[in-house]
PDB file of C-alpha atoms in Angstrom:
ATOM      1  CA  MET O   1       0.000   0.000   0.000  1.00 88.00           C
ATOM      2  CA  HIS O   2       1.390   3.366  -0.981  1.00 89.00           C
ATOM      3  CA  LEU O   3       0.164   6.580   0.679  1.00 89.00           C
ATOM      4  CA  HIS O   4       0.943  10.081  -0.556  1.00 89.00           C
ATOM      5  CA  LEU O   5      -0.101  12.627   2.076  1.00 88.00           C
ATOM      6  CA  VAL O   6      -0.237  16.184   0.749  1.00 88.00           C
ATOM      7  CA  PRO O   7      -1.369  18.697   3.369  1.00 86.00           C
ATOM      8  CA  GLY O   8      -2.865  21.716   1.625  1.00 86.00           C
ATOM      9  CA  VAL O   9      -2.083  25.289   2.664  1.00 87.00           C
ATOM     10  CA  ASP O  10      -5.295  25.517   4.715  1.00 86.00           C
ATOM     11  CA  VAL O  11      -4.296  22.624   7.005  1.00 85.00           C
ATOM     12  CA  ALA O  12      -0.499  22.896   6.804  1.00 88.00           C
ATOM     13  CA  LYS O  13      -0.142  24.713  10.130  1.00 90.00           C
ATOM     14  CA  SER O  14      -2.028  22.036  12.086  1.00 88.00           C
ATOM     15  CA  VAL O  15      -0.143  19.222  10.314  1.00 88.00           C
ATOM     16  CA  ILE O  16       3.198  20.869  11.108  1.00 92.00           C
ATOM     17  CA  GLN O  17       2.146  21.173  14.772  1.00 92.00           C
ATOM     18  CA  GLU O  18       1.285  17.480  14.748  1.00 90.00           C
ATOM     19  CA  LEU O  19       4.626  16.601  13.100  1.00 92.00           C
ATOM     20  CA  ASP O  20       7.078  18.976  14.815  1.00 94.00           C
ATOM     21  CA  THR O  21       6.166  18.185  18.418  1.00 94.00           C
ATOM     22  CA  ASN O  22       9.159  20.014  19.934  1.00 95.00           C
ATOM     23  CA  HIS O  23       8.569  23.057  17.651  1.00 93.00           C
ATOM     24  CA  ASP O  24      12.218  23.397  16.617  1.00 94.00           C
ATOM     25  CA  GLY O  25      11.452  23.773  12.892  1.00 91.00           C
ATOM     26  CA  THR O  26      12.934  20.411  11.846  1.00 92.00           C
ATOM     27  CA  LEU O  27      11.742  16.837  11.974  1.00 93.00           C
ATOM     28  CA  SER O  28      13.656  14.321  14.022  1.00 95.00           C
ATOM     29  CA  LEU O  29      13.501  10.597  13.307  1.00 95.00           C
ATOM     30  CA  PHE O  30      11.453  10.207  16.503  1.00 95.00           C
ATOM     31  CA  GLU O  31       8.906  12.810  15.319  1.00 95.00           C
ATOM     32  CA  GLU O  32       8.645  11.179  11.890  1.00 95.00           C
ATOM     33  CA  ARG O  33       8.131   7.705  13.382  1.00 95.00           C
ATOM     34  CA  SER O  34       5.590   9.029  15.849  1.00 95.00           C
ATOM     35  CA  TYR O  35       3.597  10.622  13.014  1.00 93.00           C
ATOM     36  CA  VAL O  36       3.756   7.425  10.927  1.00 94.00           C
ATOM     37  CA  SER O  37       2.535   5.454  13.939  1.00 94.00           C
ATOM     38  CA  GLN O  38      -0.457   7.813  14.254  1.00 92.00           C
ATOM     39  CA  ILE O  39      -1.251   7.420  10.540  1.00 91.00           C
ATOM     40  CA  ILE O  40      -1.061   3.613  10.694  1.00 93.00           C
ATOM     41  CA  HIS O  41      -3.237   3.619  13.828  1.00 94.00           C
ATOM     42  CA  ARG O  42      -5.971   5.439  11.824  1.00 92.00           C
ATOM     43  CA  LEU O  43      -5.948   2.803   9.065  1.00 93.00           C
ATOM     44  CA  SER O  44      -7.669  -0.572   9.000  1.00 95.00           C
ATOM     45  CA  VAL O  45      -7.484  -3.256   6.343  1.00 96.00           C
ATOM     46  CA  PHE O  46      -9.629  -6.379   6.377  1.00 97.00           C
ATOM     47  CA  LEU O  47      -9.337  -9.311   3.987  1.00 96.00           C
ATOM     48  CA  ASN O  48     -12.237 -11.732   3.946  1.00 97.00           C
ATOM     49  CA  GLY O  49     -13.407 -10.444   7.341  1.00 96.00           C
ATOM     50  CA  GLU O  50     -10.045 -10.655   9.116  1.00 96.00           C
ATOM     51  CA  GLN O  51      -8.141  -7.524  10.127  1.00 96.00           C
ATOM     52  CA  GLN O  52      -4.651  -7.426   8.651  1.00 96.00           C
ATOM     53  CA  PRO O  53      -1.540  -5.976  10.337  1.00 96.00           C
ATOM     54  CA  ILE O  54      -0.006  -2.943   8.620  1.00 96.00           C
ATOM     55  CA  THR O  55       3.743  -2.353   8.793  1.00 95.00           C
ATOM     56  CA  LEU O  56       5.959   0.428   7.503  1.00 95.00           C
ATOM     57  CA  ASN O  57       8.464  -0.194   4.710  1.00 96.00           C
ATOM     58  CA  THR O  58       9.680   3.349   4.065  1.00 96.00           C
ATOM     59  CA  ALA O  59       8.708   6.897   4.950  1.00 96.00           C
ATOM     60  CA  THR O  60       9.934  10.039   3.232  1.00 96.00           C
ATOM     61  CA  PHE O  61       9.217  13.499   4.634  1.00 95.00           C
ATOM     62  CA  PRO O  62       9.625  16.832   2.837  1.00 95.00           C
ATOM     63  CA  PRO O  63      11.091  19.935   4.468  1.00 94.00           C
ATOM     64  CA  LEU O  64       8.555  21.704   6.696  1.00 93.00           C
ATOM     65  CA  LYS O  65       8.686  24.773   4.435  1.00 94.00           C
ATOM     66  CA  ASP O  66       7.308  22.633   1.590  1.00 94.00           C
ATOM     67  CA  ILE O  67       4.444  21.435   3.781  1.00 92.00           C
ATOM     68  CA  GLN O  68       3.787  25.042   4.801  1.00 92.00           C
ATOM     69  CA  GLY O  69       3.578  25.997   1.124  1.00 93.00           C
ATOM     70  CA  GLY O  70       1.136  23.171   0.364  1.00 89.00           C
ATOM     71  CA  THR O  71       3.520  21.259  -1.919  1.00 91.00           C
ATOM     72  CA  GLY O  72       5.186  18.874   0.533  1.00 91.00           C
ATOM     73  CA  VAL O  73       4.404  15.179   0.089  1.00 92.00           C
ATOM     74  CA  VAL O  74       4.764  12.705   2.941  1.00 93.00           C
ATOM     75  CA  ASP O  75       5.356   9.398   1.151  1.00 94.00           C
ATOM     76  CA  LEU O  76       4.602   6.196   3.071  1.00 94.00           C
ATOM     77  CA  GLN O  77       5.055   2.707   1.699  1.00 95.00           C
ATOM     78  CA  LEU O  78       3.245   0.193   3.870  1.00 94.00           C
ATOM     79  CA  THR O  79       2.930  -3.574   3.757  1.00 94.00           C
ATOM     80  CA  ILE O  80       0.013  -5.831   4.512  1.00 92.00           C
ATOM     81  CA  THR O  81       1.335  -9.377   4.613  1.00 88.00           C
ATOM     82  CA  THR O  82      -1.492 -11.758   3.852  1.00 87.00           C
ATOM     83  CA  VAL O  83      -2.338 -14.545   1.475  1.00 85.00           C
ATOM     84  CA  PRO O  84      -5.581 -14.142  -0.437  1.00 89.00           C
ATOM     85  CA  GLN O  85      -7.502 -17.315  -1.159  1.00 91.00           C
ATOM     86  CA  ILE O  86      -8.040 -18.922  -4.531  1.00 94.00           C
ATOM     87  CA  GLY O  87     -11.471 -17.751  -5.654  1.00 95.00           C
ATOM     88  CA  PHE O  88     -13.457 -14.759  -4.362  1.00 97.00           C
ATOM     89  CA  ASN O  89     -11.846 -12.243  -1.959  1.00 96.00           C
ATOM     90  CA  HIS O  90     -13.218  -9.121  -0.293  1.00 97.00           C
ATOM     91  CA  LEU O  91     -10.893  -6.354   0.917  1.00 95.00           C
ATOM     92  CA  ILE O  92     -11.993  -3.400   3.057  1.00 96.00           C
ATOM     93  CA  TYR O  93      -9.784  -0.328   3.621  1.00 94.00           C
ATOM     94  CA  ILE O  94     -10.823   2.253   6.227  1.00 94.00           C
ATOM     95  CA  ASN O  95      -9.017   5.561   6.796  1.00 90.00           C
ATOM     96  CA  ARG O  96     -10.047   7.415   9.966  1.00 88.00           C
ATOM     97  CA  GLY O  97      -7.908  10.439   9.077  1.00 77.00           C
ATOM     98  CA  SER O  98      -7.747  13.890  10.502  1.00 65.00           C
ATOM     99  CA  GLY O  99     -11.231  15.265   9.946  1.00 63.00           C
ATOM    100  CA  PRO O 100     -13.776  16.764   7.577  1.00 59.00           C
ATOM    101  CA  GLU O 101     -11.157  18.899   5.807  1.00 61.00           C
ATOM    102  CA  THR O 102      -9.327  15.720   4.787  1.00 67.00           C
ATOM    103  CA  ALA O 103      -9.839  14.368   1.274  1.00 69.00           C
ATOM    104  CA  TRP O 104      -8.819  10.934   0.054  1.00 75.00           C
ATOM    105  CA  LEU O 105      -8.332   9.361  -3.335  1.00 81.00           C
ATOM    106  CA  VAL O 106      -8.174   5.559  -3.356  1.00 85.00           C
ATOM    107  CA  ASN O 107      -7.158   3.533  -6.406  1.00 84.00           C
ATOM    108  CA  CYS O 108      -6.391  -0.076  -7.192  1.00 86.00           C
ATOM    109  CA  LEU O 109      -3.739  -0.482  -9.862  1.00 84.00           C
ATOM    110  CA  LEU O 110      -4.320  -2.871 -12.720  1.00 84.00           C
ATOM    111  CA  PRO O 111      -2.816  -6.205 -11.663  1.00 86.00           C
ATOM    112  CA  SER O 112       0.072  -7.594 -13.685  1.00 88.00           C
ATOM    113  CA  ASP O 113      -0.698 -11.137 -12.503  1.00 89.00           C
ATOM    114  CA  PRO O 114      -3.093 -12.770 -15.022  1.00 90.00           C
ATOM    115  CA  THR O 115      -4.687 -14.886 -12.267  1.00 91.00           C
ATOM    116  CA  PHE O 116      -5.819 -11.764 -10.364  1.00 91.00           C
ATOM    117  CA  HIS O 117      -9.118 -10.216 -11.532  1.00 94.00           C
ATOM    118  CA  ILE O 118     -10.728  -7.084 -10.122  1.00 94.00           C
ATOM    119  CA  LEU O 119     -14.474  -7.640  -9.911  1.00 95.00           C
ATOM    120  CA  GLN O 120     -15.814  -4.509  -8.220  1.00 96.00           C
ATOM    121  CA  GLN O 121     -14.712  -1.412  -6.299  1.00 95.00           C
ATOM    122  CA  LYS O 122     -16.878   0.651  -3.940  1.00 95.00           C
ATOM    123  CA  ARG O 123     -15.954   3.935  -2.267  1.00 92.00           C
ATOM    124  CA  SER O 124     -17.654   6.151   0.284  1.00 90.00           C
ATOM    125  CA  PRO O 125     -18.314   9.697  -1.007  1.00 87.00           C
ATOM    126  CA  ASN O 126     -15.083  11.030   0.572  1.00 84.00           C
ATOM    127  CA  GLN O 127     -13.215   7.775  -0.222  1.00 85.00           C
ATOM    128  CA  SER O 128     -12.244   7.168   3.396  1.00 88.00           C
ATOM    129  CA  ASP O 129     -13.891   3.745   3.081  1.00 92.00           C
ATOM    130  CA  TYR O 130     -13.009   1.511   0.150  1.00 94.00           C
ATOM    131  CA  GLN O 131     -14.056  -2.008  -0.739  1.00 96.00           C
ATOM    132  CA  LEU O 132     -12.518  -4.233  -3.379  1.00 95.00           C
ATOM    133  CA  ASP O 133     -13.915  -7.512  -4.608  1.00 97.00           C
ATOM    134  CA  PHE O 134     -11.412  -9.589  -6.530  1.00 95.00           C
ATOM    135  CA  GLN O 135     -10.932 -13.125  -7.700  1.00 96.00           C
ATOM    136  CA  ILE O 136      -7.805 -15.215  -7.870  1.00 94.00           C
ATOM    137  CA  LEU O 137      -7.869 -18.004 -10.424  1.00 92.00           C
ATOM    138  CA  PRO O 138      -5.810 -21.157  -9.951  1.00 89.00           C
ATOM    139  CA  SER O 139      -2.456 -21.008 -11.708  1.00 78.00           C
ATOM    140  CA  LYS O 140      -2.055 -23.256 -14.715  1.00 65.00           C
ATOM    141  CA  ILE O 141       1.295 -25.012 -14.786  1.00 56.00           C
ATOM    142  CA  HIS O 142       2.506 -25.925 -18.263  1.00 48.00           C
ATOM    143  CA  ASN O 143       4.824 -28.889 -18.737  1.00 44.00           C
TER     144      ASN O 143
END
């Protein structure tokens, strides 16, 4: 899962306050990890009714001046380690983000695996809730 968080100018000040907890104008590794932990805590992913653990792969933070200007992108690459079943699967993604001023855009990329078929996607109006129905076909082994 790949998240691009782009705080707009209107919310930049509150995001910077949430990020820069000691108010020294720079982000320490501790502050970055604390923020990532808060983001992950607000996310839930379920596959076939079972909640899946979310772990961080990488996190990249822009300079605070970029966030203040509305152009800074916090880039988080997260992993959900699970094994979908052969046949029908149902994935639910829930983002309990910052508040009503938050906007989401959720997409599923076209799979490169020919056994993976997207059947249906559903989104809430603000895209904080997303559901994906997909099917995995058995692999055919050629001799």
